[in-house]
């Protein structure tokens, strides 16, 4: 999965939490301080007989610390802390920094996270948001350029306020990425070392 798509997932997760806690849509208000969860990612492609499956964890601490970690099949860590962004890949038991073009794309997306966490949904320059049911949101790109990468993002909100159970990113007719979240913990302080470079 590309770094750009991963950060769109993060965007989706944060948007879903913002909607669930209260904004333009009229839901009850709760202050989101942190999110921790396990996830399973399935990449469905028309050319594959079975989806590609990855598993990992995420940790977010307001106002802007994030650890998105793929544990398998390839151990990869995306970190945001103190304004620094790192992408690390484990090779031969050691982490190596990846400073490719994707890291610059992450910086662009991260500029707007603060407004999303504050529940300022209508300020989102990237996506239009529509509620299609009590538990379902659909995000569609506002810009034609983004539409070539992502057709839409579907979020299924969980029964627990502020929790997104499932995200489906439709990249095209033959490509869908589905993330399912479990073990979600909200508003528990996360030690700063969790966001340190390994």
PDB file of C-alpha atoms in Angstrom:
ATOM      1  CA  UNK A   1       0.000   0.000   0.000  1.00  0.00           C
ATOM      2  CA  UNK A   2       1.358   3.435  -0.916  1.00  0.00           C
ATOM      3  CA  UNK A   3       2.269   5.964   1.752  1.00  0.00           C
ATOM      4  CA  UNK A   4      -0.240   8.400   0.249  1.00  0.00           C
ATOM      5  CA  UNK A   5      -3.043   5.868   0.622  1.00  0.00           C
ATOM      6  CA  UNK A   6      -2.053   5.064   4.200  1.00  0.00           C
ATOM      7  CA  UNK A   7      -2.326   8.713   5.124  1.00  0.00           C
ATOM      8  CA  UNK A   8      -5.715   8.943   3.440  1.00  0.00           C
ATOM      9  CA  UNK A   9      -6.707   6.093   5.742  1.00  0.00           C
ATOM     10  CA  UNK A  10      -5.475   8.043   8.738  1.00  0.00           C
ATOM     11  CA  UNK A  11      -7.402  11.044   7.485  1.00  0.00           C
ATOM     12  CA  UNK A  12     -10.511   8.854   7.226  1.00  0.00           C
ATOM     13  CA  UNK A  13     -10.085   7.489  10.710  1.00  0.00           C
ATOM     14  CA  UNK A  14      -9.704  10.938  12.197  1.00  0.00           C
ATOM     15  CA  UNK A  15     -12.631  12.272  10.195  1.00  0.00           C
ATOM     16  CA  UNK A  16     -14.791   9.402  11.361  1.00  0.00           C
ATOM     17  CA  UNK A  17     -13.844  10.083  14.957  1.00  0.00           C
ATOM     18  CA  UNK A  18     -14.639  13.758  14.486  1.00  0.00           C
ATOM     19  CA  UNK A  19     -18.059  12.971  13.074  1.00  0.00           C
ATOM     20  CA  UNK A  20     -18.808  10.454  15.780  1.00  0.00           C
ATOM     21  CA  UNK A  21     -17.929  12.931  18.516  1.00  0.00           C
ATOM     22  CA  UNK A  22     -19.824  15.882  17.115  1.00  0.00           C
ATOM     23  CA  UNK A  23     -19.633  18.389  14.279  1.00  0.00           C
ATOM     24  CA  UNK A  24     -21.709  19.455  11.281  1.00  0.00           C
ATOM     25  CA  UNK A  25     -23.753  16.243  11.481  1.00  0.00           C
ATOM     26  CA  UNK A  26     -25.141  16.936  14.968  1.00  0.00           C
ATOM     27  CA  UNK A  27     -23.744  13.985  16.920  1.00  0.00           C
ATOM     28  CA  UNK A  28     -22.963  14.240  20.642  1.00  0.00           C
ATOM     29  CA  UNK A  29     -19.705  15.959  21.526  1.00  0.00           C
ATOM     30  CA  UNK A  30     -16.711  14.196  23.107  1.00  0.00           C
ATOM     31  CA  UNK A  31     -13.088  15.358  23.171  1.00  0.00           C
ATOM     32  CA  UNK A  32     -10.835  12.929  21.288  1.00  0.00           C
ATOM     33  CA  UNK A  33      -7.426  12.808  23.011  1.00  0.00           C
ATOM     34  CA  UNK A  34      -6.110   9.453  21.811  1.00  0.00           C
ATOM     35  CA  UNK A  35      -6.929   6.359  19.771  1.00  0.00           C
ATOM     36  CA  UNK A  36      -5.229   2.961  19.935  1.00  0.00           C
ATOM     37  CA  UNK A  37      -6.304  -0.054  17.895  1.00  0.00           C
ATOM     38  CA  UNK A  38      -5.302  -3.190  16.035  1.00  0.00           C
ATOM     39  CA  UNK A  39      -6.155  -3.447  12.359  1.00  0.00           C
ATOM     40  CA  UNK A  40      -6.388  -5.962   9.560  1.00  0.00           C
ATOM     41  CA  UNK A  41      -5.981  -4.643   6.030  1.00  0.00           C
ATOM     42  CA  UNK A  42      -7.250  -6.511   2.975  1.00  0.00           C
ATOM     43  CA  UNK A  43      -6.178  -5.354  -0.468  1.00  0.00           C
ATOM     44  CA  UNK A  44      -8.606  -6.650  -3.107  1.00  0.00           C
ATOM     45  CA  UNK A  45      -7.396  -6.550  -6.698  1.00  0.00           C
ATOM     46  CA  UNK A  46      -9.158  -8.062  -9.695  1.00  0.00           C
ATOM     47  CA  UNK A  47      -5.972  -9.847 -10.752  1.00  0.00           C
ATOM     48  CA  UNK A  48      -5.618 -11.652  -7.377  1.00  0.00           C
ATOM     49  CA  UNK A  49      -7.440 -14.845  -6.457  1.00  0.00           C
ATOM     50  CA  UNK A  50      -7.237 -13.890  -2.766  1.00  0.00           C
ATOM     51  CA  UNK A  51      -6.774 -10.518  -1.100  1.00  0.00           C
ATOM     52  CA  UNK A  52      -3.379  -9.435   0.224  1.00  0.00           C
ATOM     53  CA  UNK A  53      -3.663  -9.331   4.013  1.00  0.00           C
ATOM     54  CA  UNK A  54      -1.616  -7.173   6.390  1.00  0.00           C
ATOM     55  CA  UNK A  55      -1.955  -6.717  10.146  1.00  0.00           C
ATOM     56  CA  UNK A  56      -0.792  -4.013  12.474  1.00  0.00           C
ATOM     57  CA  UNK A  57      -1.494  -1.439  15.149  1.00  0.00           C
ATOM     58  CA  UNK A  58      -2.056   2.285  15.343  1.00  0.00           C
ATOM     59  CA  UNK A  59      -1.677   4.835  18.089  1.00  0.00           C
ATOM     60  CA  UNK A  60      -2.705   8.489  17.899  1.00  0.00           C
ATOM     61  CA  UNK A  61      -2.196  11.040  20.688  1.00  0.00           C
ATOM     62  CA  UNK A  62      -3.543  14.577  20.256  1.00  0.00           C
ATOM     63  CA  UNK A  63      -2.502  17.058  19.129  1.00  0.00           C
ATOM     64  CA  UNK A  64      -0.311  15.374  16.524  1.00  0.00           C
ATOM     65  CA  UNK A  65       1.562  12.177  17.438  1.00  0.00           C
ATOM     66  CA  UNK A  66       0.860   9.119  15.321  1.00  0.00           C
ATOM     67  CA  UNK A  67       2.319   5.616  14.992  1.00  0.00           C
ATOM     68  CA  UNK A  68       0.908   3.481  12.165  1.00  0.00           C
ATOM     69  CA  UNK A  69       2.681   0.114  12.296  1.00  0.00           C
ATOM     70  CA  UNK A  70       2.402  -2.840   9.942  1.00  0.00           C
ATOM     71  CA  UNK A  71       3.533  -5.935  11.843  1.00  0.00           C
ATOM     72  CA  UNK A  72       3.111  -8.421   8.989  1.00  0.00           C
ATOM     73  CA  UNK A  73       3.886  -9.361   6.321  1.00  0.00           C
ATOM     74  CA  UNK A  74       6.545  -6.590   6.215  1.00  0.00           C
ATOM     75  CA  UNK A  75       7.343  -4.711   9.420  1.00  0.00           C
ATOM     76  CA  UNK A  76       6.925  -1.039   8.539  1.00  0.00           C
ATOM     77  CA  UNK A  77       6.400   1.937  10.851  1.00  0.00           C
ATOM     78  CA  UNK A  78       5.068   5.387   9.937  1.00  0.00           C
ATOM     79  CA  UNK A  79       5.702   7.950  12.681  1.00  0.00           C
ATOM     80  CA  UNK A  80       4.639  11.522  13.274  1.00  0.00           C
ATOM     81  CA  UNK A  81       5.909  13.214  16.436  1.00  0.00           C
ATOM     82  CA  UNK A  82       7.078  16.726  17.313  1.00  0.00           C
ATOM     83  CA  UNK A  83       6.578  17.804  13.693  1.00  0.00           C
ATOM     84  CA  UNK A  84       8.887  15.064  12.369  1.00  0.00           C
ATOM     85  CA  UNK A  85       7.698  12.406   9.930  1.00  0.00           C
ATOM     86  CA  UNK A  86       9.524   9.087   9.528  1.00  0.00           C
ATOM     87  CA  UNK A  87       8.871   5.963   7.517  1.00  0.00           C
ATOM     88  CA  UNK A  88      10.907   2.968   8.686  1.00  0.00           C
ATOM     89  CA  UNK A  89      11.197  -0.516   7.198  1.00  0.00           C
ATOM     90  CA  UNK A  90      12.678  -3.458   9.076  1.00  0.00           C
ATOM     91  CA  UNK A  91      15.372  -5.302   7.124  1.00  0.00           C
ATOM     92  CA  UNK A  92      17.493  -8.061   8.632  1.00  0.00           C
ATOM     93  CA  UNK A  93      16.269  -7.221  12.154  1.00  0.00           C
ATOM     94  CA  UNK A  94      17.107  -3.488  11.906  1.00  0.00           C
ATOM     95  CA  UNK A  95      14.977  -0.507  10.952  1.00  0.00           C
ATOM     96  CA  UNK A  96      16.064   1.627   8.009  1.00  0.00           C
ATOM     97  CA  UNK A  97      14.674   5.073   7.276  1.00  0.00           C
ATOM     98  CA  UNK A  98      12.815   5.499   3.968  1.00  0.00           C
ATOM     99  CA  UNK A  99      12.910   9.118   2.797  1.00  0.00           C
ATOM    100  CA  UNK A 100      11.188   8.613  -0.544  1.00  0.00           C
ATOM    101  CA  UNK A 101       8.736  10.952  -2.233  1.00  0.00           C
ATOM    102  CA  UNK A 102       5.859   9.548  -0.159  1.00  0.00           C
ATOM    103  CA  UNK A 103       7.141  11.287   2.967  1.00  0.00           C
ATOM    104  CA  UNK A 104       6.601  14.687   1.302  1.00  0.00           C
ATOM    105  CA  UNK A 105       3.040  13.671   0.410  1.00  0.00           C
ATOM    106  CA  UNK A 106       2.419  12.866   4.082  1.00  0.00           C
ATOM    107  CA  UNK A 107       3.438  16.397   5.075  1.00  0.00           C
ATOM    108  CA  UNK A 108       0.728  17.822   2.806  1.00  0.00           C
ATOM    109  CA  UNK A 109      -2.035  15.701   4.345  1.00  0.00           C
ATOM    110  CA  UNK A 110      -0.880  16.384   7.903  1.00  0.00           C
ATOM    111  CA  UNK A 111      -1.355  20.136   7.543  1.00  0.00           C
ATOM    112  CA  UNK A 112      -5.116  19.683   7.898  1.00  0.00           C
ATOM    113  CA  UNK A 113      -5.307  17.121  10.704  1.00  0.00           C
ATOM    114  CA  UNK A 114      -5.746  19.767  13.406  1.00  0.00           C
ATOM    115  CA  UNK A 115      -8.960  21.093  11.895  1.00  0.00           C
ATOM    116  CA  UNK A 116     -10.355  17.568  11.460  1.00  0.00           C
ATOM    117  CA  UNK A 117      -9.692  16.726  15.080  1.00  0.00           C
ATOM    118  CA  UNK A 118     -11.437  19.902  16.138  1.00  0.00           C
ATOM    119  CA  UNK A 119     -14.497  18.623  14.267  1.00  0.00           C
ATOM    120  CA  UNK A 120     -14.321  21.307  11.574  1.00  0.00           C
ATOM    121  CA  UNK A 121     -15.555  18.920   8.953  1.00  0.00           C
ATOM    122  CA  UNK A 122     -16.655  21.470   6.410  1.00  0.00           C
ATOM    123  CA  UNK A 123     -13.103  22.901   6.372  1.00  0.00           C
ATOM    124  CA  UNK A 124     -11.799  19.731   4.721  1.00  0.00           C
ATOM    125  CA  UNK A 125     -10.391  20.739   1.323  1.00  0.00           C
ATOM    126  CA  UNK A 126      -9.897  17.159   0.111  1.00  0.00           C
ATOM    127  CA  UNK A 127     -13.212  15.347   0.630  1.00  0.00           C
ATOM    128  CA  UNK A 128     -16.950  16.003   0.610  1.00  0.00           C
ATOM    129  CA  UNK A 129     -18.637  14.042   3.406  1.00  0.00           C
ATOM    130  CA  UNK A 130     -22.108  12.510   3.226  1.00  0.00           C
ATOM    131  CA  UNK A 131     -23.913  10.420   5.828  1.00  0.00           C
ATOM    132  CA  UNK A 132     -25.647   7.551   4.014  1.00  0.00           C
ATOM    133  CA  UNK A 133     -27.042   5.845   7.100  1.00  0.00           C
ATOM    134  CA  UNK A 134     -26.910   5.995  10.875  1.00  0.00           C
ATOM    135  CA  UNK A 135     -23.482   4.311  10.935  1.00  0.00           C
ATOM    136  CA  UNK A 136     -22.125   5.014   7.444  1.00  0.00           C
ATOM    137  CA  UNK A 137     -20.217   7.951   5.969  1.00  0.00           C
ATOM    138  CA  UNK A 138     -19.012   8.296   2.395  1.00  0.00           C
ATOM    139  CA  UNK A 139     -16.135  10.628   1.553  1.00  0.00           C
ATOM    140  CA  UNK A 140     -15.715  11.625  -2.082  1.00  0.00           C
ATOM    141  CA  UNK A 141     -12.763  13.612  -3.444  1.00  0.00           C
ATOM    142  CA  UNK A 142     -13.388  17.251  -4.253  1.00  0.00           C
ATOM    143  CA  UNK A 143     -10.412  17.511  -6.587  1.00  0.00           C
ATOM    144  CA  UNK A 144     -10.312  15.612  -9.905  1.00  0.00           C
ATOM    145  CA  UNK A 145      -6.611  14.841  -9.343  1.00  0.00           C
ATOM    146  CA  UNK A 146      -7.329  12.991  -6.097  1.00  0.00           C
ATOM    147  CA  UNK A 147     -10.185  11.149  -7.788  1.00  0.00           C
ATOM    148  CA  UNK A 148      -7.644   9.378 -10.007  1.00  0.00           C
ATOM    149  CA  UNK A 149      -6.193   7.779  -6.841  1.00  0.00           C
ATOM    150  CA  UNK A 150      -9.310   7.365  -4.669  1.00  0.00           C
ATOM    151  CA  UNK A 151     -12.888   7.134  -5.971  1.00  0.00           C
ATOM    152  CA  UNK A 152     -14.457   7.163  -2.492  1.00  0.00           C
ATOM    153  CA  UNK A 153     -13.887   6.198   1.127  1.00  0.00           C
ATOM    154  CA  UNK A 154     -16.631   4.434   3.056  1.00  0.00           C
ATOM    155  CA  UNK A 155     -16.550   4.571   6.860  1.00  0.00           C
ATOM    156  CA  UNK A 156     -18.633   2.381   9.131  1.00  0.00           C
ATOM    157  CA  UNK A 157     -18.923   3.885  12.605  1.00  0.00           C
ATOM    158  CA  UNK A 158     -18.947   1.543  15.574  1.00  0.00           C
ATOM    159  CA  UNK A 159     -21.413   1.339  18.426  1.00  0.00           C
ATOM    160  CA  UNK A 160     -18.855   3.029  20.722  1.00  0.00           C
ATOM    161  CA  UNK A 161     -18.811   6.805  20.279  1.00  0.00           C
ATOM    162  CA  UNK A 162     -15.716   7.968  18.397  1.00  0.00           C
ATOM    163  CA  UNK A 163     -14.874   4.533  16.960  1.00  0.00           C
ATOM    164  CA  UNK A 164     -14.605   3.599  13.296  1.00  0.00           C
ATOM    165  CA  UNK A 165     -15.067  -0.177  12.822  1.00  0.00           C
ATOM    166  CA  UNK A 166     -14.283  -0.401   9.128  1.00  0.00           C
ATOM    167  CA  UNK A 167     -12.870   1.718   6.318  1.00  0.00           C
ATOM    168  CA  UNK A 168     -13.159   0.771   2.657  1.00  0.00           C
ATOM    169  CA  UNK A 169     -11.075   2.775   0.216  1.00  0.00           C
ATOM    170  CA  UNK A 170     -12.276   2.328  -3.332  1.00  0.00           C
ATOM    171  CA  UNK A 171      -9.373   3.140  -5.617  1.00  0.00           C
ATOM    172  CA  UNK A 172     -11.119   2.006  -8.779  1.00  0.00           C
ATOM    173  CA  UNK A 173     -13.382  -0.673 -10.203  1.00  0.00           C
ATOM    174  CA  UNK A 174     -10.754  -3.366  -9.646  1.00  0.00           C
ATOM    175  CA  UNK A 175      -9.021  -2.156  -6.463  1.00  0.00           C
ATOM    176  CA  UNK A 176     -10.426  -1.846  -2.942  1.00  0.00           C
ATOM    177  CA  UNK A 177      -8.568  -1.649   0.371  1.00  0.00           C
ATOM    178  CA  UNK A 178     -10.544  -2.597   3.483  1.00  0.00           C
ATOM    179  CA  UNK A 179      -9.365  -1.928   7.031  1.00  0.00           C
ATOM    180  CA  UNK A 180     -11.148  -3.525   9.971  1.00  0.00           C
ATOM    181  CA  UNK A 181     -10.339  -2.241  13.459  1.00  0.00           C
ATOM    182  CA  UNK A 182     -10.472  -4.145  16.741  1.00  0.00           C
ATOM    183  CA  UNK A 183      -9.463  -3.616  20.339  1.00  0.00           C
ATOM    184  CA  UNK A 184     -10.099   0.122  20.038  1.00  0.00           C
ATOM    185  CA  UNK A 185      -9.157   2.164  23.115  1.00  0.00           C
ATOM    186  CA  UNK A 186     -10.031   5.863  23.315  1.00  0.00           C
ATOM    187  CA  UNK A 187      -8.642   8.668  25.465  1.00  0.00           C
ATOM    188  CA  UNK A 188      -5.984   6.702  27.323  1.00  0.00           C
ATOM    189  CA  UNK A 189      -2.659   8.555  27.546  1.00  0.00           C
ATOM    190  CA  UNK A 190       0.087   7.047  25.389  1.00  0.00           C
ATOM    191  CA  UNK A 191       3.725   7.400  26.522  1.00  0.00           C
ATOM    192  CA  UNK A 192       5.809   9.658  24.255  1.00  0.00           C
ATOM    193  CA  UNK A 193       8.359   6.847  23.669  1.00  0.00           C
ATOM    194  CA  UNK A 194       5.663   4.999  21.689  1.00  0.00           C
ATOM    195  CA  UNK A 195       6.197   7.658  18.998  1.00  0.00           C
ATOM    196  CA  UNK A 196      10.004   7.562  19.119  1.00  0.00           C
ATOM    197  CA  UNK A 197      12.004   6.186  16.202  1.00  0.00           C
ATOM    198  CA  UNK A 198      12.950   2.533  16.908  1.00  0.00           C
TER     199      UNK A 198
END
